[in-house]
Short mmCIF file of C-alpha atoms and ligand atoms in Angstrom, two decimals:
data_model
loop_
_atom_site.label_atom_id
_atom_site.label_comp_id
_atom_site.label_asym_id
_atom_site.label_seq_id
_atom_site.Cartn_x
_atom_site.Cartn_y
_atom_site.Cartn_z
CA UNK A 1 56.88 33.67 -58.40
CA UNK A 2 53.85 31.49 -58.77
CA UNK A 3 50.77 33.42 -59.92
CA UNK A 4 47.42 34.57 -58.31
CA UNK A 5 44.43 33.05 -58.76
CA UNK A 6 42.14 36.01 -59.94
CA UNK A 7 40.55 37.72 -56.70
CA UNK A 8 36.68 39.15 -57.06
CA UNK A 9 37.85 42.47 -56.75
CA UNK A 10 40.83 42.13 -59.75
CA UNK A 11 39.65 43.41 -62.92
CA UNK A 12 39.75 47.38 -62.23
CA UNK A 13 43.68 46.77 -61.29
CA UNK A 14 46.67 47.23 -63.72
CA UNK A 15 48.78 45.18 -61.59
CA UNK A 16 48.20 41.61 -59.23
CA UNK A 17 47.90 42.08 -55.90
CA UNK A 18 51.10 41.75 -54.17
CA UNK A 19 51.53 37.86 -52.62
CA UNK A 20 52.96 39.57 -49.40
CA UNK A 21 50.19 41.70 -49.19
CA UNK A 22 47.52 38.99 -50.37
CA UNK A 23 49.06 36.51 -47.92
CA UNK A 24 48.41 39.38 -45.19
CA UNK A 25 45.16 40.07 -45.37
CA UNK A 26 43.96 36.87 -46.53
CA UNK A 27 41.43 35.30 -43.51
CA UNK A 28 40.72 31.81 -44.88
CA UNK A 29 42.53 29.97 -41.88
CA UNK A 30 40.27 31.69 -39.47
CA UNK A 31 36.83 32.15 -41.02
CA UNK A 32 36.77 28.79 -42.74
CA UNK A 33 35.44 27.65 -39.81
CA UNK A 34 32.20 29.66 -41.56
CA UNK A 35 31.97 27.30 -44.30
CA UNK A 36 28.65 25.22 -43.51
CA UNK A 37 26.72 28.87 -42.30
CA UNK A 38 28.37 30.32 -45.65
CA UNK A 39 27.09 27.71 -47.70
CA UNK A 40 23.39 27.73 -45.90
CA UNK A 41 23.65 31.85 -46.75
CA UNK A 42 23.99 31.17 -50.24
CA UNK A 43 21.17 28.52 -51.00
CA UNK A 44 19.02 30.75 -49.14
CA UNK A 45 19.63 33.51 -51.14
CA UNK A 46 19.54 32.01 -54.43
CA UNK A 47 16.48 30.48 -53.71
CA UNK A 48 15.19 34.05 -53.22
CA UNK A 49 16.72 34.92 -55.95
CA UNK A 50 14.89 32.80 -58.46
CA UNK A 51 11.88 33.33 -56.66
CA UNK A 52 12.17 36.86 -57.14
CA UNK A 53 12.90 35.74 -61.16
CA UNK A 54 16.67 37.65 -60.86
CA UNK A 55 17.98 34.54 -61.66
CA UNK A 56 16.00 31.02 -63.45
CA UNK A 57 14.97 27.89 -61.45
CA UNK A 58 17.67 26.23 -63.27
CA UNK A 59 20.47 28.04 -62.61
CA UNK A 60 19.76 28.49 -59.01
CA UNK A 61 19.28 24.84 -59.24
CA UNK A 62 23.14 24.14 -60.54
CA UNK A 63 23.84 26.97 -58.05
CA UNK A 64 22.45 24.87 -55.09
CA UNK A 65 23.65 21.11 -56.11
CA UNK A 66 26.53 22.28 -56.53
CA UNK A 67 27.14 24.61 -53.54
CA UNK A 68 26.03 21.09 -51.57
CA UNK A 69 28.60 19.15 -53.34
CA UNK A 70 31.15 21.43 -52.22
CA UNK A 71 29.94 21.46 -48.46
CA UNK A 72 30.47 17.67 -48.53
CA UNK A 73 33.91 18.07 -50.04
CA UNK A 74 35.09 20.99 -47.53
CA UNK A 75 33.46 18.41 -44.31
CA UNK A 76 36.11 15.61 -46.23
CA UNK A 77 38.45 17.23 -47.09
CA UNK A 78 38.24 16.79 -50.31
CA UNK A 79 38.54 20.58 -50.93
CA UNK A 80 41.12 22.24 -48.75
CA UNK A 81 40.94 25.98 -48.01
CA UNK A 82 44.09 28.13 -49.33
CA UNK A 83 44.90 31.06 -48.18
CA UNK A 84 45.32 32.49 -51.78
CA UNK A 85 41.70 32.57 -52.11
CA UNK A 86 41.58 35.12 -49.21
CA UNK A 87 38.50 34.47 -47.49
CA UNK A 88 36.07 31.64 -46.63
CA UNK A 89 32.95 33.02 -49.24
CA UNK A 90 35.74 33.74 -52.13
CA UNK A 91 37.08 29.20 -51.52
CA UNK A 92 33.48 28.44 -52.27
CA UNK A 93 32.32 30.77 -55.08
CA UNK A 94 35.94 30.07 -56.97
CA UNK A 95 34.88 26.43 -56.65
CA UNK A 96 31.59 26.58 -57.81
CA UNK A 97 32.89 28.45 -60.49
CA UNK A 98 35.51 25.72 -61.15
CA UNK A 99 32.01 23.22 -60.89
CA UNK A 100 29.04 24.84 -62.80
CA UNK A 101 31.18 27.86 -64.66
CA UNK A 102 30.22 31.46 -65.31
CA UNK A 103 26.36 30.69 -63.81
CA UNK A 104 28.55 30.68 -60.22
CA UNK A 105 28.62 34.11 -60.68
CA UNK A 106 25.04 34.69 -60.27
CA UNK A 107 24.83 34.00 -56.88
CA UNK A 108 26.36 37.07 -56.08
CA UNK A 109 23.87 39.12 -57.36
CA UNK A 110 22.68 41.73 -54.89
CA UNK A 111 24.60 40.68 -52.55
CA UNK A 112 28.43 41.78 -51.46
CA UNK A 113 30.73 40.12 -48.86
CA UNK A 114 29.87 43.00 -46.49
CA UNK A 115 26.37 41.40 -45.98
CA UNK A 116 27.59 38.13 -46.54
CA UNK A 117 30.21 37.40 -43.94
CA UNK A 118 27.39 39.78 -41.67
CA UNK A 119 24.86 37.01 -42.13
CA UNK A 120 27.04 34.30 -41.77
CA UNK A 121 28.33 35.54 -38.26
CA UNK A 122 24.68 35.73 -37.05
CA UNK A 123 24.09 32.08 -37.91
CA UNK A 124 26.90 31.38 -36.21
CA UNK A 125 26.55 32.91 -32.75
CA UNK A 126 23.05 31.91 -32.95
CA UNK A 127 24.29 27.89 -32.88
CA UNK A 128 27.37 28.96 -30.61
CA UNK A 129 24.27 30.23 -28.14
CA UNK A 130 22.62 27.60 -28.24
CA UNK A 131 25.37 25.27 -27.47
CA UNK A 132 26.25 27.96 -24.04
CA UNK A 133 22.84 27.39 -23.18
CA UNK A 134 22.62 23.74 -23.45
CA UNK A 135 25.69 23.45 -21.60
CA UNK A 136 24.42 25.87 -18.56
CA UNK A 137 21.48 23.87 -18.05
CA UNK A 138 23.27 20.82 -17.84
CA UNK A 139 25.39 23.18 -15.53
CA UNK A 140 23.04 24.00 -13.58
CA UNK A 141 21.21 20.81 -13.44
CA UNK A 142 24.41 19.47 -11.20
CA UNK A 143 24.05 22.27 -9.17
CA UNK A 144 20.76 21.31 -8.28
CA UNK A 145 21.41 18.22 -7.66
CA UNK A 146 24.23 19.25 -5.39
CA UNK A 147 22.22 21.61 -3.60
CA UNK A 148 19.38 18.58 -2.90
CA UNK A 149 22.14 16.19 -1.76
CA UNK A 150 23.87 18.78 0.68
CA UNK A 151 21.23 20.69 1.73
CA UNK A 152 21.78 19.92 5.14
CA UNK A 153 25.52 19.91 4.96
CA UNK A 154 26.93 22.72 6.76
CA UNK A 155 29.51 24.75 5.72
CA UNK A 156 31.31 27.73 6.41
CA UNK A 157 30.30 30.60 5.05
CA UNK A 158 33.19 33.49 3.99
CA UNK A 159 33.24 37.20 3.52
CA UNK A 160 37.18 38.54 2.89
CA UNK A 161 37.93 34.36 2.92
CA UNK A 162 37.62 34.74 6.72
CA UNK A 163 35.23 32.33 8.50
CA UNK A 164 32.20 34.09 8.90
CA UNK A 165 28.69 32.33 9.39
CA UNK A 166 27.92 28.55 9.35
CA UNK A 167 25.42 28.09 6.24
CA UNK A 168 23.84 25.09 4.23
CA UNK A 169 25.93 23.82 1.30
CA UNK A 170 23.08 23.69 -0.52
CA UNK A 171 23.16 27.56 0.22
CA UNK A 172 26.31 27.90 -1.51
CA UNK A 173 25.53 25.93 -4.61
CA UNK A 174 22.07 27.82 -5.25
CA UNK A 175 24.17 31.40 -4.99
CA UNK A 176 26.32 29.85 -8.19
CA UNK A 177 22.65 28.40 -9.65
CA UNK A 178 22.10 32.36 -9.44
CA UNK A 179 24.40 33.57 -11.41
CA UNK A 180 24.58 30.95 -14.18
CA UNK A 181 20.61 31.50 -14.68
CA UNK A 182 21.49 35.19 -15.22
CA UNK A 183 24.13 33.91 -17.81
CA UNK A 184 21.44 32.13 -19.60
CA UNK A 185 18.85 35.32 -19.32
CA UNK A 186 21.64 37.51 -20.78
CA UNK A 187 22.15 34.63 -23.92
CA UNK A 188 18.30 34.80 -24.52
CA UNK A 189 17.78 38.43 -24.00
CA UNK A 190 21.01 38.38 -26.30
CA UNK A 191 19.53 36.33 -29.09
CA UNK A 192 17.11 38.88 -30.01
CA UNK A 193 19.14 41.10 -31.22
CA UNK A 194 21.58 37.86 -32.80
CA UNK A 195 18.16 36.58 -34.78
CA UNK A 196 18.16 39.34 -36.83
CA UNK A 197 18.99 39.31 -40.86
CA UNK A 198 21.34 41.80 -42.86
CA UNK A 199 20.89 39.87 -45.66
CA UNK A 200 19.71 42.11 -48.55
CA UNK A 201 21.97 45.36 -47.47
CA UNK A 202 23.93 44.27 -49.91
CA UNK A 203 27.64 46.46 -49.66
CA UNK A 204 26.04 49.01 -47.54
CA UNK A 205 23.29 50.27 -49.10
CA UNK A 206 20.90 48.25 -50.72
CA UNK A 207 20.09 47.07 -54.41
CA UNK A 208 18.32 48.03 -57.23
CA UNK A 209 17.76 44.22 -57.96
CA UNK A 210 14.32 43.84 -56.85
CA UNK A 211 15.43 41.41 -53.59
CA UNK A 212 13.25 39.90 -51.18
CA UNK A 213 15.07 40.09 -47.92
CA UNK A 214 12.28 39.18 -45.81
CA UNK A 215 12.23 36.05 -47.88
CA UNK A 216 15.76 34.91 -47.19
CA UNK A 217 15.46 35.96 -43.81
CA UNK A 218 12.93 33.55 -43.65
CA UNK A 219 14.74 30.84 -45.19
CA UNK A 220 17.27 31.15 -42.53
CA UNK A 221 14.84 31.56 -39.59
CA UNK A 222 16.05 34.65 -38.40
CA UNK A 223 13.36 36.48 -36.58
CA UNK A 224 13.73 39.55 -37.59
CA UNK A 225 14.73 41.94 -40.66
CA UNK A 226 17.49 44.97 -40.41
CA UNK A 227 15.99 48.27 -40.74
CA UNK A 228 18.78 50.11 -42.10
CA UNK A 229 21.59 48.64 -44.53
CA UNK A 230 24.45 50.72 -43.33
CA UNK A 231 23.57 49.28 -39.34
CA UNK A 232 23.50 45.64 -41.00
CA UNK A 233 26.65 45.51 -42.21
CA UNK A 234 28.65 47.63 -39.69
CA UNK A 235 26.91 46.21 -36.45
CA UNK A 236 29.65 44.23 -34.49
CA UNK A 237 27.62 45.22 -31.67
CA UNK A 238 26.51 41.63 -30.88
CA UNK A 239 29.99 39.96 -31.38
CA UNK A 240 31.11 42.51 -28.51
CA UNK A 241 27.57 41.82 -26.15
CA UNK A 242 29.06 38.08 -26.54
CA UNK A 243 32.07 38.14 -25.88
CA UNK A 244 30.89 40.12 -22.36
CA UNK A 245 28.25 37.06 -21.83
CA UNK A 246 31.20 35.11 -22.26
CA UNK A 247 33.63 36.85 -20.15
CA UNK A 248 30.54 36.87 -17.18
CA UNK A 249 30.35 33.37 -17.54
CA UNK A 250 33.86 32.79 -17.53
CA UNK A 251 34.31 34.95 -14.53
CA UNK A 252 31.53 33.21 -12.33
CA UNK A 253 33.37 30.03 -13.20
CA UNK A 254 37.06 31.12 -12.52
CA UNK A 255 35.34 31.92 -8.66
CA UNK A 256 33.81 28.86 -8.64
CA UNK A 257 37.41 26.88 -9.46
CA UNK A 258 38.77 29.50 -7.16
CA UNK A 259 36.91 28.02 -4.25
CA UNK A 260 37.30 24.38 -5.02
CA UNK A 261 41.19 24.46 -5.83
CA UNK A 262 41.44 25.88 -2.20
CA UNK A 263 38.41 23.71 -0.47
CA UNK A 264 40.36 20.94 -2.66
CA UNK A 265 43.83 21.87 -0.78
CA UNK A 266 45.11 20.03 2.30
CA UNK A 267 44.88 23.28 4.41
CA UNK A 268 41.06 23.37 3.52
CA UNK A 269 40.17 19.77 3.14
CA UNK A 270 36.56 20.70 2.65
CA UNK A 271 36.17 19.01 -0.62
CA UNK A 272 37.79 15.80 -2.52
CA UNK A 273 37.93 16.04 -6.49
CA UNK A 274 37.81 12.66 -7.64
CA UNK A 275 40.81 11.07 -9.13
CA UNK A 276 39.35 11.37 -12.57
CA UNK A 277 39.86 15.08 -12.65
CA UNK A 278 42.52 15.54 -10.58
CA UNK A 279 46.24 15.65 -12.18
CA UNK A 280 50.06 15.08 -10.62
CA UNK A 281 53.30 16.26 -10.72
CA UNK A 282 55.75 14.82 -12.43
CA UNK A 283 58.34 15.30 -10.41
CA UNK A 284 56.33 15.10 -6.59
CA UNK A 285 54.93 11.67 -6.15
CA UNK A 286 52.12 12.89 -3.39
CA UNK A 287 50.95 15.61 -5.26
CA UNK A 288 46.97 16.11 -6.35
CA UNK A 289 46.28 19.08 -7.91
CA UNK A 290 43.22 20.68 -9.72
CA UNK A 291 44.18 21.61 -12.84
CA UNK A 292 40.99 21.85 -14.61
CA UNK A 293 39.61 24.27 -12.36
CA UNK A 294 43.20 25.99 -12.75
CA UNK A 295 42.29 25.94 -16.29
CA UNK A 296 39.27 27.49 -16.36
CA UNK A 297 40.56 30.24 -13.65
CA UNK A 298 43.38 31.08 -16.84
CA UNK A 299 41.21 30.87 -19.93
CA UNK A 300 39.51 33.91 -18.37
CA UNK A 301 41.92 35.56 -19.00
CA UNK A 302 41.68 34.87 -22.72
CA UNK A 303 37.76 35.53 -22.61
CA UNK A 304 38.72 39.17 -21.33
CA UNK A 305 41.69 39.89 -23.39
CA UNK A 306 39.30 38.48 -27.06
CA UNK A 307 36.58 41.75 -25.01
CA UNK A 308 39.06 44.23 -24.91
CA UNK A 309 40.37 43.22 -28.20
CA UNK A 310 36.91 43.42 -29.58
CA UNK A 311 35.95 46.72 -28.29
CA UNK A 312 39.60 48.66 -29.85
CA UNK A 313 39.18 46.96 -33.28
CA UNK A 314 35.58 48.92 -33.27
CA UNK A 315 36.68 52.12 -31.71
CA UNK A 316 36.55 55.29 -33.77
CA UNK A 317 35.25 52.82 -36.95
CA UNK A 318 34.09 54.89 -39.84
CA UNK A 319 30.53 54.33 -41.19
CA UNK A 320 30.12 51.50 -43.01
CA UNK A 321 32.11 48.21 -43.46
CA UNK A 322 35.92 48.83 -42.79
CA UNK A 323 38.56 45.79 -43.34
CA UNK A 324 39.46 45.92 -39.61
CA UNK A 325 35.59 43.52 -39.05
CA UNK A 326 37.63 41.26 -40.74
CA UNK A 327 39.91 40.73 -37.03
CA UNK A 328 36.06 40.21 -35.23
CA UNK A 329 36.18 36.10 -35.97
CA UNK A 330 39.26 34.96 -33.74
CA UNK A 331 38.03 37.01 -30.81
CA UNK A 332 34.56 35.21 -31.45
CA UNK A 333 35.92 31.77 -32.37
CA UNK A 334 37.71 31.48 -29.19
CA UNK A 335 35.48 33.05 -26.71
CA UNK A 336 32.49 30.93 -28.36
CA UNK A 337 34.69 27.61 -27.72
CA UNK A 338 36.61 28.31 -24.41
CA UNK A 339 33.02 28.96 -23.21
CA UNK A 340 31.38 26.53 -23.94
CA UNK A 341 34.21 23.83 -23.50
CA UNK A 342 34.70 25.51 -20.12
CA UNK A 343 31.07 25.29 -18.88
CA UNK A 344 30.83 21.68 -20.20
CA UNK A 345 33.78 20.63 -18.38
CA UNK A 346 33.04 22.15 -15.16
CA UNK A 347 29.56 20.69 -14.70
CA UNK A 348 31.72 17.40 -15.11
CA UNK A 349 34.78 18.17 -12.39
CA UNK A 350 31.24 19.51 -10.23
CA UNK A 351 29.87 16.24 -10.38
CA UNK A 352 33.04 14.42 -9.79
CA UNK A 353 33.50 15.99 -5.94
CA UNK A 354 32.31 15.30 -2.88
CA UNK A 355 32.22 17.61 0.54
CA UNK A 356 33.83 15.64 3.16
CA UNK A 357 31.17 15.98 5.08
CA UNK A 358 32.31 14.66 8.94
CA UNK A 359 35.69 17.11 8.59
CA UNK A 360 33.17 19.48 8.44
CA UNK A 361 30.89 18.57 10.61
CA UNK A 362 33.57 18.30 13.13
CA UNK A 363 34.90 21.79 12.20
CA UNK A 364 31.84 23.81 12.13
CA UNK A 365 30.64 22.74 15.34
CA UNK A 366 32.83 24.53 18.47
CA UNK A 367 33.59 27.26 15.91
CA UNK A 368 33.93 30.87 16.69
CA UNK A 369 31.71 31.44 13.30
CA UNK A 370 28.90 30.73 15.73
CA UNK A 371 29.89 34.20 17.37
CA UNK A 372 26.92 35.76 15.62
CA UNK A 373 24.34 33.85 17.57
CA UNK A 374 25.53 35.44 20.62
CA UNK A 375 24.80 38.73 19.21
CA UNK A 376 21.44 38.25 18.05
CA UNK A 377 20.56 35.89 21.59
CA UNK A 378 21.29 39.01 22.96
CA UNK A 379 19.37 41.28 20.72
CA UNK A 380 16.33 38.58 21.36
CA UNK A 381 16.93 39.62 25.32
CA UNK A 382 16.53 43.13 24.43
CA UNK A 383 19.86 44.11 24.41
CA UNK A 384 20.77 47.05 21.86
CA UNK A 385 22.36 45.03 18.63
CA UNK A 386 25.50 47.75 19.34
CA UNK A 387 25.71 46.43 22.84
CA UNK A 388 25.54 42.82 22.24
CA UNK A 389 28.15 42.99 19.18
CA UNK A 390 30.49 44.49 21.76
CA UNK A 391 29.67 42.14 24.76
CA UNK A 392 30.06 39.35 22.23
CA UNK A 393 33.41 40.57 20.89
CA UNK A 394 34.63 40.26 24.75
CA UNK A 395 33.34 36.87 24.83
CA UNK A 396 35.06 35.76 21.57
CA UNK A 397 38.33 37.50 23.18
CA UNK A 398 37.96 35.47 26.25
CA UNK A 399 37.66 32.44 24.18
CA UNK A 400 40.64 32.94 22.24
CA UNK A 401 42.50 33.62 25.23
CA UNK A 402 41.32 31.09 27.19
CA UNK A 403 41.25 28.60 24.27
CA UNK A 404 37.49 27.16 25.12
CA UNK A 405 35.47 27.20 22.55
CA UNK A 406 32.20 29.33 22.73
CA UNK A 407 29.69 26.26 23.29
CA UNK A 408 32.04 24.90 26.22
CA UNK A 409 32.13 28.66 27.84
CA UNK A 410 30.18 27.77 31.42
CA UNK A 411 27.13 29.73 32.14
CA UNK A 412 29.41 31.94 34.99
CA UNK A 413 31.59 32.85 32.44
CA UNK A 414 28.85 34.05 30.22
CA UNK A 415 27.44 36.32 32.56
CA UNK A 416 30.31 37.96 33.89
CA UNK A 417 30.07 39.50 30.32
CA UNK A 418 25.89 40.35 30.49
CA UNK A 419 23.24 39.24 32.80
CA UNK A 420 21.28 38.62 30.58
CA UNK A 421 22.85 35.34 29.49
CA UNK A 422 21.31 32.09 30.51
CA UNK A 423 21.47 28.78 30.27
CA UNK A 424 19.57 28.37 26.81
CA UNK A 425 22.46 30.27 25.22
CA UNK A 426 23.55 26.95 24.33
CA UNK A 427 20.52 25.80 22.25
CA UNK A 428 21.72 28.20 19.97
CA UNK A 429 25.24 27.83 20.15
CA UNK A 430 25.02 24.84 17.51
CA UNK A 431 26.15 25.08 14.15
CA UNK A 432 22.77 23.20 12.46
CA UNK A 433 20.60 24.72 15.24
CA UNK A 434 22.35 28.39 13.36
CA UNK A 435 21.23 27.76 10.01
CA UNK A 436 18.09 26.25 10.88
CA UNK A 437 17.34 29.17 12.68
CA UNK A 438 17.64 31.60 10.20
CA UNK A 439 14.32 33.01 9.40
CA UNK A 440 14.52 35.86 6.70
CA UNK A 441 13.75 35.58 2.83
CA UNK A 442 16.38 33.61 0.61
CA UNK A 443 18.58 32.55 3.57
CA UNK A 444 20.38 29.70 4.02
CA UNK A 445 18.20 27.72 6.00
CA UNK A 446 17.32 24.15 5.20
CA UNK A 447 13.76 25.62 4.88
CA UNK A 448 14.66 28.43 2.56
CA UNK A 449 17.43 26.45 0.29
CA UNK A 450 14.60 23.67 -0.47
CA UNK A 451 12.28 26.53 -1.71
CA UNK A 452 15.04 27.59 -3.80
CA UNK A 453 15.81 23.92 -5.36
CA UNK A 454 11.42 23.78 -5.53
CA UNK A 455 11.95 27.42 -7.59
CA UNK A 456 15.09 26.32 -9.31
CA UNK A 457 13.74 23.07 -10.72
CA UNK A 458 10.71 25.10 -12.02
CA UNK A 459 12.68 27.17 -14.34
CA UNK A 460 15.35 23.97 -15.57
N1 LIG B 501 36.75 38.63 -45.26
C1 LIG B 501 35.95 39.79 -45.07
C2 LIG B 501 35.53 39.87 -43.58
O1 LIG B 501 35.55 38.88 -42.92
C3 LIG B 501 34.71 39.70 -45.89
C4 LIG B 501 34.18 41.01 -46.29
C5 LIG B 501 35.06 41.62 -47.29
N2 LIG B 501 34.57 42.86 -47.72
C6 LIG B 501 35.34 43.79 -48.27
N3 LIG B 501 34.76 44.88 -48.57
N4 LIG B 501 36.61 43.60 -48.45
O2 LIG B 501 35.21 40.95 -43.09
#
């Protein structure tokens, strides 16, 4: 049985940690994905450290050169993470132990792993956030410029994926502009409470070293200082407010590839993916398929599962750090990445389709989606909106039955069903005439979806 390398922890043991038990808990092939925010961690504290004259200039000088040295040889691989070292912050300090000697073990001073791996979480969501929002404005950039370029496309729209009301495209891609502009208020709102140091609550409840946390808070440019040590080091509360902005992302983009895979399908044939993004079958030689919306509908699923996963490992928690944080990373790893991979790549697939826009021109214009404009011609003749739902519902009977569509119904016809039909009912039986029409706040009339793009481009 090969031997342990000494853990941080050893000396108040009689025996070694058991190999089984050491290979268990160990975390170095998840959170050495830490190793650059670890590193930036330490220099910052050391610095504070020797301004605060805990440690010299010198030694937080060997301290610094030589945590550097070992960032270049972790990015090279030069150095390669064991597991036997049992977590990310314990493969650096043993190294810079192996580099500079017993001075390596300054750099701990006033500081534990508890506040450590806290701090080094924070600078991590805080680039992973960044990244999300980068890649929802280029998101939502496309859906601009799909918005501008089909504005006067109609479209159906659908309520229970039944053919409801004829709208602009443009209509449709400002809804999803919506609700990735609320993803990116949630990141920012978010980010407040991310940008905030716990470097300084040492274990869990301070130091008696005379530390400077504001100082390495600065250092790292967090915004903000924790208030109370025990909070800093136990707060997972962001890692779970993440993972939801995550899982509301991933959930307005698993509709989204919900409604292309099916206006991509033959029965649709709304929409043409280009060939780029589009995969086969091995086996059926006509097949096109849309597997990277497909995709991004099933990594949802992980998104939700890394939630719920998140929220039990906190549940029932005693005050302060407990082992179990250690299980927070892969949850937050692959929500962070599936996110932000997923939003990248769908602005992409967005950009590579096209609305095939004579199919539905064709479609949308002798359709009984147009139904609605009987009803409110009606209500515009005084009718009683109760009345001229009903009287329309006979009409859209008669039509179904008699298999002519409402704008080729004659004028006779129409008023066998109300008087008060005449022959300018079919002005507004027309399917651009219908949206065009519309004249209430944020509907989808040509009018109201350019005010949207004018708005929308404001805030990009
Ligand atoms: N690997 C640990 C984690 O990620 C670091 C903190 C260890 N602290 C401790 N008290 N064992 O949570």
């Amino acid at each position: 049985m090969s031997k342990n390398k000494e853990l941080l922890w050893q000396s108040r043991f009689s025996l070694p940690f058991d190999r089984d038990a050491l290979h268990y808990s160990s975390s170095v092939h998840v959170d050495k994905k830490l190793y650059h925010e670890d590193i930036k961690g330490s220099i910052a504290h050391v610095t504070m450290l020797a301004e605060e004259g805990i440690v010299s200039r010198d030694e937080a000088e060997q301290i610094i050169t030589g945590l550097g040295e070992i960032e270049e040889e972790l990015t090279s691989g030069a150095l390669l993470p064991h597991w036997e070292d049992e977590d990310i912050h314990t493969v650096i300090e043993n190294r810079l132990k192996e580099k500079i000697g017993a001075t390596a073990g300054k750099l701990h001073s006033g500081r534990s792993r508890n506040d450590q791996v806290a701090t080094d979480t924070r600078l991590y969501m805080r680039g992973q956030i960044n990244e999300l929002q980068e890649a929802l404005h280029a998101l939502l950039t496309v859906l601009v410029e799909k918005a501008e370029t089909n504005c006067e496309t109609i479209i159906f729209g659908y309520t229970h994926l039944q053919r409801a009301q004829p709208i602009s495209a443009g209509h449709y891609y400002m809804a999803y502009f919506n609700m990735f502009n609320r993803d990116r208020q949630r990141l920012a709102d978010l980010l407040k409470r991310v940008n905030i140091s716990p470097l300084g609550a040492a274990a869990f409840a301070g130091s008696t070293l005379p530390l400077n946390p504001q100082r390495s808070a600065e250092l790292l440019g967090f915004e903000d200082l924790f208030s109370n040590s025990i909070d800093a080091v136990s707060d997972r509360d962001i890692v779970i407010e993440f993972i939801s902005a995550c899982s509301m992302i991933m959930m307005h983009l698993s509709r989204f590839a919900e409604d292309l895979i099916l206006w991509s399908s033959y029965e649709f044939g709304y929409l043409e993916i280009s060939d780029a993004f589009a995969t086969g079958s091995s086996l059926m030689p006509q097949k096109k398929n849309a597997d990277i919306a497909e995709l991004v509908r099933g990594k949802t699923g992980r998104v939700y599962g890394n939630l719920m996963a998140m929220l039990t490992i906190m549940k029932g928690l005693p005050l302060s750090y407990n082992r179990d944080m250690q299980e927070d990373k892969q949850p937050l790893f692959d929500s962070a990445e599936t996110a932000v991979s997923s939003v990248r790549i769908f602005g992409k697939l967005l950009e590579n389709t096209s609305l095939k826009k004579e199919r539905l021109a064709k479609l949308t214009a002798e359709d009984l989606s147009l139904a609605t404009e009987i009803a409110e011609y009606l209500v515009r003749k005084q009718i009683p909106f109760r009345d001229a739902h009903r009287i329309t519902g006979k009409i859209v009977t008669w039509s179904l039955t008699s298999g002519v569509t409402l704008p080729n119904i004659p004028v006779e016809t129409f008023r066998e069903f109300s008087e008060a039909i005449e022959p300018d009912i079919y002005d507004c039986l027309k399917a651009d005439v219908s949206v065009k029409s519309k004249k209430t706040h944020g509907s989808c009339s040509f009018d109201s979806v350019a005010l949207q793009i004018r708005e929308a481009k404001k805030t990009l």
